[in-house]
Coordinates of C-alpha atoms in Angstrom, one line a residue:
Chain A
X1 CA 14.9 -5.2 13.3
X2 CA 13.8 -5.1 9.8
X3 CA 12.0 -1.7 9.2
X4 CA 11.2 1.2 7.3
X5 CA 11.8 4.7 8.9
X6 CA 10.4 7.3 7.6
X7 CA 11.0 10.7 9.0
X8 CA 9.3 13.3 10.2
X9 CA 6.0 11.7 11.1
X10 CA 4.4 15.0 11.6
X11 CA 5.0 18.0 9.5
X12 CA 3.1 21.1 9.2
X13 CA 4.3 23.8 6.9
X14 CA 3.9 26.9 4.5
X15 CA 3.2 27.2 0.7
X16 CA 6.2 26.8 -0.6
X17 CA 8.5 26.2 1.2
X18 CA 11.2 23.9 0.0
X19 CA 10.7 20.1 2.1
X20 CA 12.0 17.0 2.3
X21 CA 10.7 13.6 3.9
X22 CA 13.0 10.8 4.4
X23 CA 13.0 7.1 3.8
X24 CA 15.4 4.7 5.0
X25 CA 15.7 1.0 5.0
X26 CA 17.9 -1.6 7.0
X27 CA 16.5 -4.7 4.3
X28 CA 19.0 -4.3 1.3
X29 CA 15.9 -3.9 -0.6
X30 CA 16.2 -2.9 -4.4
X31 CA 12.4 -1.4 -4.6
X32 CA 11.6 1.5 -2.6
X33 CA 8.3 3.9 -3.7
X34 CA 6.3 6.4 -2.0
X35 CA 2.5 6.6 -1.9
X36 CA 0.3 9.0 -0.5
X37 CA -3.1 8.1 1.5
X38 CA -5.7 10.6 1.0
X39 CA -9.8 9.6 2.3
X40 CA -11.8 7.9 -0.2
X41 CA -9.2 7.7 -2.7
X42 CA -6.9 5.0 -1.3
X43 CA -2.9 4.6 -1.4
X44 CA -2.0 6.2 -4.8
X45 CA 1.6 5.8 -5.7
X46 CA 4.1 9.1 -6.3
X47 CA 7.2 7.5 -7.2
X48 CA 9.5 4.5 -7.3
X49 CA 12.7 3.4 -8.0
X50 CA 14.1 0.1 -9.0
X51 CA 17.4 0.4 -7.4
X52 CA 19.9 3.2 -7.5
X53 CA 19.9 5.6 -9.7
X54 CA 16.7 4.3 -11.6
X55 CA 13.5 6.0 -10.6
X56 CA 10.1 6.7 -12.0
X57 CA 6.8 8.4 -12.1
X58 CA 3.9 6.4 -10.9
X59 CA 0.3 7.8 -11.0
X60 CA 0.3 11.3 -8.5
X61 CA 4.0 12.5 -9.5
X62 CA 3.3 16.3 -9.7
X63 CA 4.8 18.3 -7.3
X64 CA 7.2 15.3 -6.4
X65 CA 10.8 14.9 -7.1
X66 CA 13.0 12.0 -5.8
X67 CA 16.3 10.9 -5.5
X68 CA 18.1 7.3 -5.2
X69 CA 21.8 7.8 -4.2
X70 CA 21.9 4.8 -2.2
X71 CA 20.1 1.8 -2.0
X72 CA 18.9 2.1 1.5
X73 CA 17.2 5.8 1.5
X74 CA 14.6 7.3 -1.2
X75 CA 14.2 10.6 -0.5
X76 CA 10.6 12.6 -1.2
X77 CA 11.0 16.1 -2.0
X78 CA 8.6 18.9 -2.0
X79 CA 9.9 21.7 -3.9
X80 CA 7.0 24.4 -3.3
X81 CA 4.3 22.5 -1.2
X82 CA 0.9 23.5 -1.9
X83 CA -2.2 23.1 0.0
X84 CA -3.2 19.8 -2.2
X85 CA -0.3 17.9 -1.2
X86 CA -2.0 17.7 2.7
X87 CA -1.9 14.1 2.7
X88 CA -0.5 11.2 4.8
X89 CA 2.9 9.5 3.2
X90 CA 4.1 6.5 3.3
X91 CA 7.4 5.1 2.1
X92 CA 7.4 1.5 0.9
X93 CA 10.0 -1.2 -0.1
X94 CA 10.6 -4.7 -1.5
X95 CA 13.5 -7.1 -2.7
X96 CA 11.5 -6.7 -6.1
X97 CA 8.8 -4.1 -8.2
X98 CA 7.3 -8.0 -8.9
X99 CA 6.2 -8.5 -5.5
X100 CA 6.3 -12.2 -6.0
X101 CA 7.6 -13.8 -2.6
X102 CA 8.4 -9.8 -1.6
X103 CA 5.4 -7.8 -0.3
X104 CA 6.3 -4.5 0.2
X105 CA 7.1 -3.4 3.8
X106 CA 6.0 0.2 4.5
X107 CA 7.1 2.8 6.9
X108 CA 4.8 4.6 9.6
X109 CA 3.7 6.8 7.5
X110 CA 4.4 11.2 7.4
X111 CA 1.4 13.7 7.9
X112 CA 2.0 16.7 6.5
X113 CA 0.0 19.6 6.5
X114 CA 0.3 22.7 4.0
X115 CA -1.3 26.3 5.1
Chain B
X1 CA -10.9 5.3 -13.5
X2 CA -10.4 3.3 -10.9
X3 CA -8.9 -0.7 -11.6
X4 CA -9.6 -2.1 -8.1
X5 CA -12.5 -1.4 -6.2
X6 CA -13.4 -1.3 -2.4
X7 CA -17.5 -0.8 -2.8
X8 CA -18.0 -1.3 0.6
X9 CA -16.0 1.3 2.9
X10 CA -16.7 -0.3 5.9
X11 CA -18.0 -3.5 7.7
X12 CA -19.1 -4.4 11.6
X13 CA -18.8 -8.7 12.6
X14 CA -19.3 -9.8 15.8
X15 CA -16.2 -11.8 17.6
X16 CA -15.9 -15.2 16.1
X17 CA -18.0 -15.1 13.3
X18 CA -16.7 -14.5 9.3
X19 CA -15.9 -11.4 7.9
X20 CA -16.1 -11.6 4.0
X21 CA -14.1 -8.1 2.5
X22 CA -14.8 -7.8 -1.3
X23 CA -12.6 -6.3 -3.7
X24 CA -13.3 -6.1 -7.8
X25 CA -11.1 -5.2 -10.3
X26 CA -11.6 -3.8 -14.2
X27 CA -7.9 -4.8 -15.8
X28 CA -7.5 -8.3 -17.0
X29 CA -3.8 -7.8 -17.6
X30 CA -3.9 -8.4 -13.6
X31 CA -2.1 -11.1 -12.3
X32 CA -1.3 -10.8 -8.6
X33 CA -3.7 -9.6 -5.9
X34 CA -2.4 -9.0 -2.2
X35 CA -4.3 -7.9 1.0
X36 CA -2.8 -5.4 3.3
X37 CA -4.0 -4.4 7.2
X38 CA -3.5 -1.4 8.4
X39 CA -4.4 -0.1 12.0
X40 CA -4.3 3.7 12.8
X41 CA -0.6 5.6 13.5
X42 CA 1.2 2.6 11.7
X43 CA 1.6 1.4 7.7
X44 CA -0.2 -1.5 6.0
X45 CA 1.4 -4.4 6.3
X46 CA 1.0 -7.8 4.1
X47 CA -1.4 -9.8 5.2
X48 CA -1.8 -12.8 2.3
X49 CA -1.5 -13.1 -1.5
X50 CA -3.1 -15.1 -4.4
X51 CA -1.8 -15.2 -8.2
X52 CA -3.9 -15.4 -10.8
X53 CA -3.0 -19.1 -11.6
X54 CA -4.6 -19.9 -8.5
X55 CA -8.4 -20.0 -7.5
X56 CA -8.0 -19.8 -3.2
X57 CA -5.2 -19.1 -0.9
X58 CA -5.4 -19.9 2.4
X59 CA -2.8 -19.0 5.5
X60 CA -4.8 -19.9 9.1
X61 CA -7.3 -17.8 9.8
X62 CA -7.2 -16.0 6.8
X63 CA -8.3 -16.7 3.3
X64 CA -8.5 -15.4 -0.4
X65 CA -10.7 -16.5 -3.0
X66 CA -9.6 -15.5 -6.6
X67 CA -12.4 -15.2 -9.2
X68 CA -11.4 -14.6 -12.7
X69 CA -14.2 -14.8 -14.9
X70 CA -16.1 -12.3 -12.5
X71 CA -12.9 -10.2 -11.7
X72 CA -13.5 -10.5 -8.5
X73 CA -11.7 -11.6 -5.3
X74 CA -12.8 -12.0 -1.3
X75 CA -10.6 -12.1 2.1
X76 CA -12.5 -14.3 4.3
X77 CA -11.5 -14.1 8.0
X78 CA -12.3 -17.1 10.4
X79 CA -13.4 -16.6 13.1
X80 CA -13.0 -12.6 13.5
X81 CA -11.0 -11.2 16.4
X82 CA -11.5 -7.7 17.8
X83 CA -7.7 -7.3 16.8
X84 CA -8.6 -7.9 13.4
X85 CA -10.3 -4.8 13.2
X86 CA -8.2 -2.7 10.9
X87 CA -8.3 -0.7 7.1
X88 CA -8.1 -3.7 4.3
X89 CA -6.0 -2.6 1.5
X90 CA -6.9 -4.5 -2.0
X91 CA -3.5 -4.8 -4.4
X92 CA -3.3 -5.9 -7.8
X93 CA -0.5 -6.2 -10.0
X94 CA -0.1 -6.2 -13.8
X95 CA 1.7 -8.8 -15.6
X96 CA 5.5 -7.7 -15.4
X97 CA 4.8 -4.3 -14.0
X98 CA 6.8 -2.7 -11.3
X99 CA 3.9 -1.1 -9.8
X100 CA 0.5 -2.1 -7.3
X101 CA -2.6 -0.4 -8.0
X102 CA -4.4 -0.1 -4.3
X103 CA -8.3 -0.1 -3.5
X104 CA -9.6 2.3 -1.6
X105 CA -9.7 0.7 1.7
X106 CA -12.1 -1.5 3.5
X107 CA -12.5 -0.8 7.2
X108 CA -13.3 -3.6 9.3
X109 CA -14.7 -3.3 12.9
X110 CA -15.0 -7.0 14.6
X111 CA -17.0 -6.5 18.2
X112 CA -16.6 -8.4 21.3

């Protein structure tokens, strides 16, 4: 089955301390970005990457690092998690950024909560 | 400031009626707009797409109206099911850009 899989889907944890959320897919895709949902403000995007070894900011990126070693996983990483990074994640990826003919499937999504 | 706009964060249509979601947006570079659904404990998925060449989209039930002069495009959903009821998700691309900018979400709540 074609999918996303993003894990944890739940994650509670301390200021900072070091995490990371993972994103696999099974659909040879070349895009793969993260967003984050937050109320009233929508899915804002954090990073993506247009294939291995090419990533880049998109709007939210502070506080963010990722990494593209392989085409099938996108890593998110939290390198001192703060309070205002509370937010549900979701993973995303297409065959292309254009989105033409290549909607972007997402994962489950990953709540993560930082006390 | 915010390039595509939900005004309306939610909306209530009875079974088998229309349900008309509205979605505006500021950027005139835009040239693709996509829906997305998205029901609690899972991710949006696609739902239909328009390009900016185009005026209306239409795939069964579902419907998009493109609007250029007003910047403005509608879902129209015919006739409502009680498992359409779901978060909307507005997308809009810019010309040759690698990125979506998302609306804030429109939820929909169809009754029996």
């Amino acid at each position: 089955e074609a999918q996303v899989t993003q894990n944890p889907r739940y994650l509670i944890t301390v200021t900072g301390k070091k995490l990371t959320v993972t994103c696999s897919q099974n659909m040879n895709h070349e895009y793969m970005s993260w967003y984050r949902q937050d109320p009233g403000l929508g899915l804002r995007q954090i990073y993506y990457s247009m294939n291995v070894e090419v990533t880049d900011k998109g709007d939210v990126p502070e506080g963010y690092k990722v990494s593209r070693k392989e085409k099938r996983n996108f890593p998110l990483i939290l390198e001192s998690p703060s309070p205002n990074q509370t937010s549900l994640y979701f993973c995303a990826s297409s065959w292309t950024g254009g989105f033409l003919n290549s909607p972007l499937h997402f994962g489950n999504g990953t709540r993560l909560t930082v006390t | 400031d915010q390039q595509v706009k939900q005004n309306s964060p939610s909306l209530s249509v009875q079974e088998g009626r229309i349900s008309i979601l509205n979605c505006d947006y500021t950027n005139s570079m835009f040239d693709y707009f996509l829906w997305y659904k998205k029901y609690p404990a899972e991710g949006p998925t696609f739902l239909i797409s328009i390009s900016s060449i185009k005026d209306k989209n239409e795939d069964g039930r579902f419907t998009v109206f493109l609007n250029k002069s007003a910047k403005h495009l509608s879902l129209h959903i015919v006739p409502s099911q009680p498992g359409d009821s779901a978060v909307y998700f507005c997308a809009a691309r810019k010309g040759g850009s690698e990125k979506l900018v998302f609306g804030k979400g429109t939820k929909l709540t169809v009754n029996p």
